[in-house]
JSON list of C-alpha atoms in Angstrom, two decimals:
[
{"chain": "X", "resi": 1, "resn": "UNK", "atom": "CA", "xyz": [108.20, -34.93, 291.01]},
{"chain": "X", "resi": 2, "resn": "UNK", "atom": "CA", "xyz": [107.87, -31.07, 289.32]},
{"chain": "X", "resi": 3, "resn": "UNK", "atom": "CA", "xyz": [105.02, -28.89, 291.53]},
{"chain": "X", "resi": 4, "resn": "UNK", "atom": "CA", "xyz": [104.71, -26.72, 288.73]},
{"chain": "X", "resi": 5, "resn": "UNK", "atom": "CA", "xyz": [101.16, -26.85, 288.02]},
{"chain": "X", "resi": 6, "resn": "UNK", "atom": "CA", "xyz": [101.15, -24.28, 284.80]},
{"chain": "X", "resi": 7, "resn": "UNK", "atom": "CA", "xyz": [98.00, -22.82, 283.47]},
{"chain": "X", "resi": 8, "resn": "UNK", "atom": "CA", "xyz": [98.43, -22.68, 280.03]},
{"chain": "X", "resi": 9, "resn": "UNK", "atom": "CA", "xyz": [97.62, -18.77, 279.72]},
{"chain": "X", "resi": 10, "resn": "UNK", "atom": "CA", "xyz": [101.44, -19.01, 281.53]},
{"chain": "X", "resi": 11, "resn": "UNK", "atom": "CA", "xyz": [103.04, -21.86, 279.90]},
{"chain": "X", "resi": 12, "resn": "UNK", "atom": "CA", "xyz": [106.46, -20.71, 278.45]},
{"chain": "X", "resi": 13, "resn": "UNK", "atom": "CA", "xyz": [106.68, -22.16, 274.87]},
{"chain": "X", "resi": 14, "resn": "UNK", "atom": "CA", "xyz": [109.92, -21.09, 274.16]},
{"chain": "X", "resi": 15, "resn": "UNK", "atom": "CA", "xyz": [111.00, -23.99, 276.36]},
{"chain": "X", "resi": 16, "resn": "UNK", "atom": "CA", "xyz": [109.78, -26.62, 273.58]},
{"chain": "X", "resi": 17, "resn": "UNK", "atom": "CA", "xyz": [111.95, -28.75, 271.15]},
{"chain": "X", "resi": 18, "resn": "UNK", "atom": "CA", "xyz": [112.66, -27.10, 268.25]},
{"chain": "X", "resi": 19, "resn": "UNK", "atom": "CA", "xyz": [113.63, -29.73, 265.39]},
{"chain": "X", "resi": 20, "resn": "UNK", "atom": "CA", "xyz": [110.65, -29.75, 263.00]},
{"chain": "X", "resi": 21, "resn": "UNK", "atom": "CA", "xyz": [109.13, -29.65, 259.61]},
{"chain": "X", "resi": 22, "resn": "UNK", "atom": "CA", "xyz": [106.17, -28.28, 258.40]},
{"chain": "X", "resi": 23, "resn": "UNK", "atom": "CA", "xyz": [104.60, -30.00, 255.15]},
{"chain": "X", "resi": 24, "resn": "UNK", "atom": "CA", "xyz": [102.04, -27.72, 253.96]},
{"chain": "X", "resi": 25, "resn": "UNK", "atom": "CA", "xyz": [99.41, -29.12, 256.05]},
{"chain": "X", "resi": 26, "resn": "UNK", "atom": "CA", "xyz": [96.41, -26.58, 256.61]},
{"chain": "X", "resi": 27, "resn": "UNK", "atom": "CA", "xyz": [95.44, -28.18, 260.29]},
{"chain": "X", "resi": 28, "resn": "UNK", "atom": "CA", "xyz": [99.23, -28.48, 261.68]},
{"chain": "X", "resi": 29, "resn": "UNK", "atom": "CA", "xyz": [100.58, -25.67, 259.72]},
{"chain": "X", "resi": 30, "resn": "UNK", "atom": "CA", "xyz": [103.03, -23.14, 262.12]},
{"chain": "X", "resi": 31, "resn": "UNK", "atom": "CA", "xyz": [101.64, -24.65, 264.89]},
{"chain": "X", "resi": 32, "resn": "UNK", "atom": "CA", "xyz": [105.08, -25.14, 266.63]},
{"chain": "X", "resi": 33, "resn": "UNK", "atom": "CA", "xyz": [105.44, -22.86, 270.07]},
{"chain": "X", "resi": 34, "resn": "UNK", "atom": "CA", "xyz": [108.30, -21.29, 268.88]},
{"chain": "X", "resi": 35, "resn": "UNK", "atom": "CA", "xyz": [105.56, -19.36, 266.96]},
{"chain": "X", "resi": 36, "resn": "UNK", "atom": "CA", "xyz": [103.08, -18.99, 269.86]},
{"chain": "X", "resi": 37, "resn": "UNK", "atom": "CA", "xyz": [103.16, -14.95, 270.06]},
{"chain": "X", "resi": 38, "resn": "UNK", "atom": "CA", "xyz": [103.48, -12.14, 267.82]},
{"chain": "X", "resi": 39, "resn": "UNK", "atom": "CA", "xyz": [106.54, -9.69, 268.17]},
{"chain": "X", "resi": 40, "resn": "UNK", "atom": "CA", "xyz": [104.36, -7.57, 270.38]},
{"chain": "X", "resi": 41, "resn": "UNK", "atom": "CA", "xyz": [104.41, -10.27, 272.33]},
{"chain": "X", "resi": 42, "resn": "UNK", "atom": "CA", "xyz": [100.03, -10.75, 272.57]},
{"chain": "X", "resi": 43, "resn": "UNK", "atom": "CA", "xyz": [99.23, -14.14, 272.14]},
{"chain": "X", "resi": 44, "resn": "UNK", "atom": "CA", "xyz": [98.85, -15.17, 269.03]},
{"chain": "X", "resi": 45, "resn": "UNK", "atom": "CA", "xyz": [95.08, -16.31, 268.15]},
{"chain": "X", "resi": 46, "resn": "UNK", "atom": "CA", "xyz": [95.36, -18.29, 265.34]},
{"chain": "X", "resi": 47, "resn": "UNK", "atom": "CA", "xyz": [98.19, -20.35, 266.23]},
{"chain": "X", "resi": 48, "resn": "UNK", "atom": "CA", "xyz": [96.77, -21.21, 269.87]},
{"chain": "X", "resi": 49, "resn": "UNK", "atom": "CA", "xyz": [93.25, -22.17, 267.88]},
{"chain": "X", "resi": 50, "resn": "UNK", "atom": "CA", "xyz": [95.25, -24.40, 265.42]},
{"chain": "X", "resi": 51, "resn": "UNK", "atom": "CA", "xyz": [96.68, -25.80, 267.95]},
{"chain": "X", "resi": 52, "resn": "UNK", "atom": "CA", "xyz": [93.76, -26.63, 270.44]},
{"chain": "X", "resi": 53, "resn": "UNK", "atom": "CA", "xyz": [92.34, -28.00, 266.36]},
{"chain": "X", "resi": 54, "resn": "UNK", "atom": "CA", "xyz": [95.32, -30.50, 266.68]},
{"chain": "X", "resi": 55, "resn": "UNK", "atom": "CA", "xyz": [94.30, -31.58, 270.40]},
{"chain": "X", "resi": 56, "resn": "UNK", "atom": "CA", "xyz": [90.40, -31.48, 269.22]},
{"chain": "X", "resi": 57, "resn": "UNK", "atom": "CA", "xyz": [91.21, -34.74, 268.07]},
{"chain": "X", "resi": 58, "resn": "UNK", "atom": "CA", "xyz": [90.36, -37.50, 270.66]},
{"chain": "X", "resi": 59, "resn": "UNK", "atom": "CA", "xyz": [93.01, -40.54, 268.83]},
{"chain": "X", "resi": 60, "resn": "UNK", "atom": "CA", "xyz": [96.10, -38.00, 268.75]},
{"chain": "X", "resi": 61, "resn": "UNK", "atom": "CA", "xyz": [94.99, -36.75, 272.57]},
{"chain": "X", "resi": 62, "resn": "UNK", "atom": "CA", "xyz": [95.18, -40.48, 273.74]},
{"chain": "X", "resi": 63, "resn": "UNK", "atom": "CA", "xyz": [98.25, -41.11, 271.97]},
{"chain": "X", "resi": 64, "resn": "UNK", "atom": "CA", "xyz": [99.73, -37.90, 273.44]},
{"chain": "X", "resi": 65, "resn": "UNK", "atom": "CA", "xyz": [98.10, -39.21, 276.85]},
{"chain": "X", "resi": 66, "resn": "UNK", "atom": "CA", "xyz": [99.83, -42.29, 276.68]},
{"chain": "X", "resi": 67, "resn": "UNK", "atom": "CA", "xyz": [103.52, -40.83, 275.10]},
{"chain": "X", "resi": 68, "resn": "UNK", "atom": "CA", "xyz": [102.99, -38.51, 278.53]},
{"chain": "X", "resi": 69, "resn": "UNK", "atom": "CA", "xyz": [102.60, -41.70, 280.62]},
{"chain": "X", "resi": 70, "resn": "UNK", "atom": "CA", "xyz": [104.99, -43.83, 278.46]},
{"chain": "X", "resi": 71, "resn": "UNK", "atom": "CA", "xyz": [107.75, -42.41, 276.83]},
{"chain": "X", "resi": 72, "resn": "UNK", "atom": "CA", "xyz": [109.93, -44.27, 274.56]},
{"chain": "X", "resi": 73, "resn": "UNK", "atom": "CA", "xyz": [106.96, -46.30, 273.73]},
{"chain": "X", "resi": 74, "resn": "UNK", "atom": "CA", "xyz": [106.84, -48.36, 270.73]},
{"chain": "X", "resi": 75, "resn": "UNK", "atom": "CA", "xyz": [104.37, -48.16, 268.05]},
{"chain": "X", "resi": 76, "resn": "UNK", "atom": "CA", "xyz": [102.97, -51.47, 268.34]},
{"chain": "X", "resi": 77, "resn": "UNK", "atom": "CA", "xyz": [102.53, -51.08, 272.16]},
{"chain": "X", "resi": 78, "resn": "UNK", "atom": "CA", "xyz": [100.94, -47.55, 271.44]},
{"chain": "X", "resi": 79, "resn": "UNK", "atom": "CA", "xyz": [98.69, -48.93, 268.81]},
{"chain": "X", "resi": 80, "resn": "UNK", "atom": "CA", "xyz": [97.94, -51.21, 271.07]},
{"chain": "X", "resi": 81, "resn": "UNK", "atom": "CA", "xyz": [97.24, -48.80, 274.58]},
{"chain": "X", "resi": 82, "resn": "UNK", "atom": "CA", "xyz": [94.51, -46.69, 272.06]},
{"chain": "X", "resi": 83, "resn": "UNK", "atom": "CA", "xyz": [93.00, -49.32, 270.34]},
{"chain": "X", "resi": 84, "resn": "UNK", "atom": "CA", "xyz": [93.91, -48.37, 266.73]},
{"chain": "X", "resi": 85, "resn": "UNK", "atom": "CA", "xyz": [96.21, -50.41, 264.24]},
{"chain": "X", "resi": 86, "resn": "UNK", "atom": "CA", "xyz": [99.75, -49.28, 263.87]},
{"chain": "X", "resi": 87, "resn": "UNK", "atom": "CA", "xyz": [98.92, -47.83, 260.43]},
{"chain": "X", "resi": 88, "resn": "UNK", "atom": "CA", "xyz": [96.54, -44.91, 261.66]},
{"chain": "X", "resi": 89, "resn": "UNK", "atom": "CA", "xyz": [98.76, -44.30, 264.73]},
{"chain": "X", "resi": 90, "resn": "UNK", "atom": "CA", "xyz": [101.88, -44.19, 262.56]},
{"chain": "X", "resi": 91, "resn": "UNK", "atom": "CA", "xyz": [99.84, -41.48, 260.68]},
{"chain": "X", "resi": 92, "resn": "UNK", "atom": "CA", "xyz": [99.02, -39.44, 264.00]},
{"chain": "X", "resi": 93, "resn": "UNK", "atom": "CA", "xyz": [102.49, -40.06, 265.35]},
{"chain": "X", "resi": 94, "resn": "UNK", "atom": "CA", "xyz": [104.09, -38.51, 261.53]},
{"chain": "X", "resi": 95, "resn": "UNK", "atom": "CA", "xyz": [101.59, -34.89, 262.17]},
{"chain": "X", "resi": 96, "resn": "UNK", "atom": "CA", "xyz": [102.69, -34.66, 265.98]},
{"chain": "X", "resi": 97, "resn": "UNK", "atom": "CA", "xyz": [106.64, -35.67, 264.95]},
{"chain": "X", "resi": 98, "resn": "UNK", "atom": "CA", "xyz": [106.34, -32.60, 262.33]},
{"chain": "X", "resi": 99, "resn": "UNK", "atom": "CA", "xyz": [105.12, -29.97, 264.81]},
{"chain": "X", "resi": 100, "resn": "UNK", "atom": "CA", "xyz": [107.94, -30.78, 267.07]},
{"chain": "X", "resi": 101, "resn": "UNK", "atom": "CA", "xyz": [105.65, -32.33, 269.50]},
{"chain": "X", "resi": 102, "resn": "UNK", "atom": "CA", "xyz": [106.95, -36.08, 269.63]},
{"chain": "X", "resi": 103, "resn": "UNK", "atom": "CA", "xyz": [110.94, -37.35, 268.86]},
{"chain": "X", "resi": 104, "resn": "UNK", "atom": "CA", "xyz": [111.47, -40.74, 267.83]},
{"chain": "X", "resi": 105, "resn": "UNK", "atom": "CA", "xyz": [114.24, -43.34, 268.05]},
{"chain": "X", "resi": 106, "resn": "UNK", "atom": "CA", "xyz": [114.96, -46.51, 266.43]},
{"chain": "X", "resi": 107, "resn": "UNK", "atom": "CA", "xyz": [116.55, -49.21, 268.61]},
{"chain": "X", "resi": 108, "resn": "UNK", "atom": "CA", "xyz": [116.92, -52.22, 266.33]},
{"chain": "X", "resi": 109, "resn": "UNK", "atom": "CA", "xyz": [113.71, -52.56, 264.24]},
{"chain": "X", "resi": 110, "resn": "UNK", "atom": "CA", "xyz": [111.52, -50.85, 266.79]},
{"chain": "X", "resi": 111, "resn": "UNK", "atom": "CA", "xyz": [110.71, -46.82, 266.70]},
{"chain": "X", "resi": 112, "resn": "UNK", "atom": "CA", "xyz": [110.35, -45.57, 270.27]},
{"chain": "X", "resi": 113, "resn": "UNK", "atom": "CA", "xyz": [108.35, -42.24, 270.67]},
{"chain": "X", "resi": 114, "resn": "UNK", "atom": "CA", "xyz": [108.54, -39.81, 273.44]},
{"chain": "X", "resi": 115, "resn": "UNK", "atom": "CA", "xyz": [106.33, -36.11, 274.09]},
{"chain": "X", "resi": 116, "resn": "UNK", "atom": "CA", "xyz": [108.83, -33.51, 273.51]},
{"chain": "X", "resi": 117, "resn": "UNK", "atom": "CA", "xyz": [107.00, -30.52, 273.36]},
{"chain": "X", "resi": 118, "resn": "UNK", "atom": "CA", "xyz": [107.05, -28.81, 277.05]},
{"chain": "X", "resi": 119, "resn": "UNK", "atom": "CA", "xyz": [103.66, -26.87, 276.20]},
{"chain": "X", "resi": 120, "resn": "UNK", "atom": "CA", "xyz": [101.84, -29.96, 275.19]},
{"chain": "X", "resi": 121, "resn": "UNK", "atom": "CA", "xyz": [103.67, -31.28, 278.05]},
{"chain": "X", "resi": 122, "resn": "UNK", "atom": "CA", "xyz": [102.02, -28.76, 280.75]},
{"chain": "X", "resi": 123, "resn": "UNK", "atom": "CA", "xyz": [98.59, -28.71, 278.85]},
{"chain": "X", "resi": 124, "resn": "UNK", "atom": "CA", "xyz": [98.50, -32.37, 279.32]},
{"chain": "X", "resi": 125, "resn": "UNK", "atom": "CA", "xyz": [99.26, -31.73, 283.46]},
{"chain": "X", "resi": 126, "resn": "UNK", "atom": "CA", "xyz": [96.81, -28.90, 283.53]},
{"chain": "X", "resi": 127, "resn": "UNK", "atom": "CA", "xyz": [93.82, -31.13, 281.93]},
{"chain": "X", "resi": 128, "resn": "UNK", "atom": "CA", "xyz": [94.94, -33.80, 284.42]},
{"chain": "X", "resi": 129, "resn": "UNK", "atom": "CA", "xyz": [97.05, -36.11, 283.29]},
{"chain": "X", "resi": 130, "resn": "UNK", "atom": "CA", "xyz": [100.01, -37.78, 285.73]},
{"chain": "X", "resi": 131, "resn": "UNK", "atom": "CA", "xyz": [102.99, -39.63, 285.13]},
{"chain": "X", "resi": 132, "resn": "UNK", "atom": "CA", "xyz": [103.36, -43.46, 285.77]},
{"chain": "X", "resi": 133, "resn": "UNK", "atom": "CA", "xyz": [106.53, -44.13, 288.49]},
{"chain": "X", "resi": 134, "resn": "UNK", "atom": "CA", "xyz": [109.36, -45.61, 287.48]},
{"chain": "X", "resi": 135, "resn": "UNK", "atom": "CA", "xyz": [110.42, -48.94, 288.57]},
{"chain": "X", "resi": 136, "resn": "UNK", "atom": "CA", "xyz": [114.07, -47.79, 288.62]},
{"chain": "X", "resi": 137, "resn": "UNK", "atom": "CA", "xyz": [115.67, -46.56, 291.73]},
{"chain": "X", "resi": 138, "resn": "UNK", "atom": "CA", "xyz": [114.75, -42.89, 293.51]}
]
């Protein structure tokens, strides 16, 4: 189990997944990590306030929750952890896939999703949340 207990004044976004696209949305526009600071390297305000405006929202904080807890979880199970039909957490899961912030992969007919953004990752420590142990072996 990782120690690191980041603040996230001193989490490292540079460390994040970097496969995304951005579709003109106002809320979720540039809010990937890689474009956290400014070349003077200050912290960029309106990208960290964007971004706390995506985590303002309580169903795409539970479904990050549970992709923290769970990952490779599919939709229907995650639908089913938050209480919300697959429909609006298929719509959550498409603005956190575009930021860079989720990955998904089919197996068979099923779409697994997993956190893959390491800021949203450390956030998620900092405000508390833990990882469920694995059954598999140590």
């Amino acid at each position: 189990m990782h120690a690191d207990h980041a603040h996230p004044d001193h989490a490292h976004p540079d460390h994040a997944h970097t496969e995304h696209t951005h579709d003109g949305d106002a809320e979720t526009a540039h809010l990937h990590p890689d474009h956290a600071h400014t070349h003077e390297g200050n912290v960029d305000v309106a990208v960290w306030a964007t971004r706390f405006t995506l985590l303002s929202d309580p169903h795409r904080l539970e479904i990050l929750l549970v992709l923290h807890q769970q990952p490779g979880i599919f939709v229907g199970d995650l639908a089913a952890a938050v209480g919300r039909t697959e429909t609006a957490v298929s719509q959550a899961l498409r603005v956190l896939r575009q930021q860079g912030w989720v990955s998904s992969t089919r197996v068979g007919r099923s779409v697994g999703y997993r956190l893959e953004d390491e800021t949203v990752h450390r956030l998620l420590h900092w405000i508390g949340a833990g990882h469920i142990p694995s059954d598999g072996p140590a």
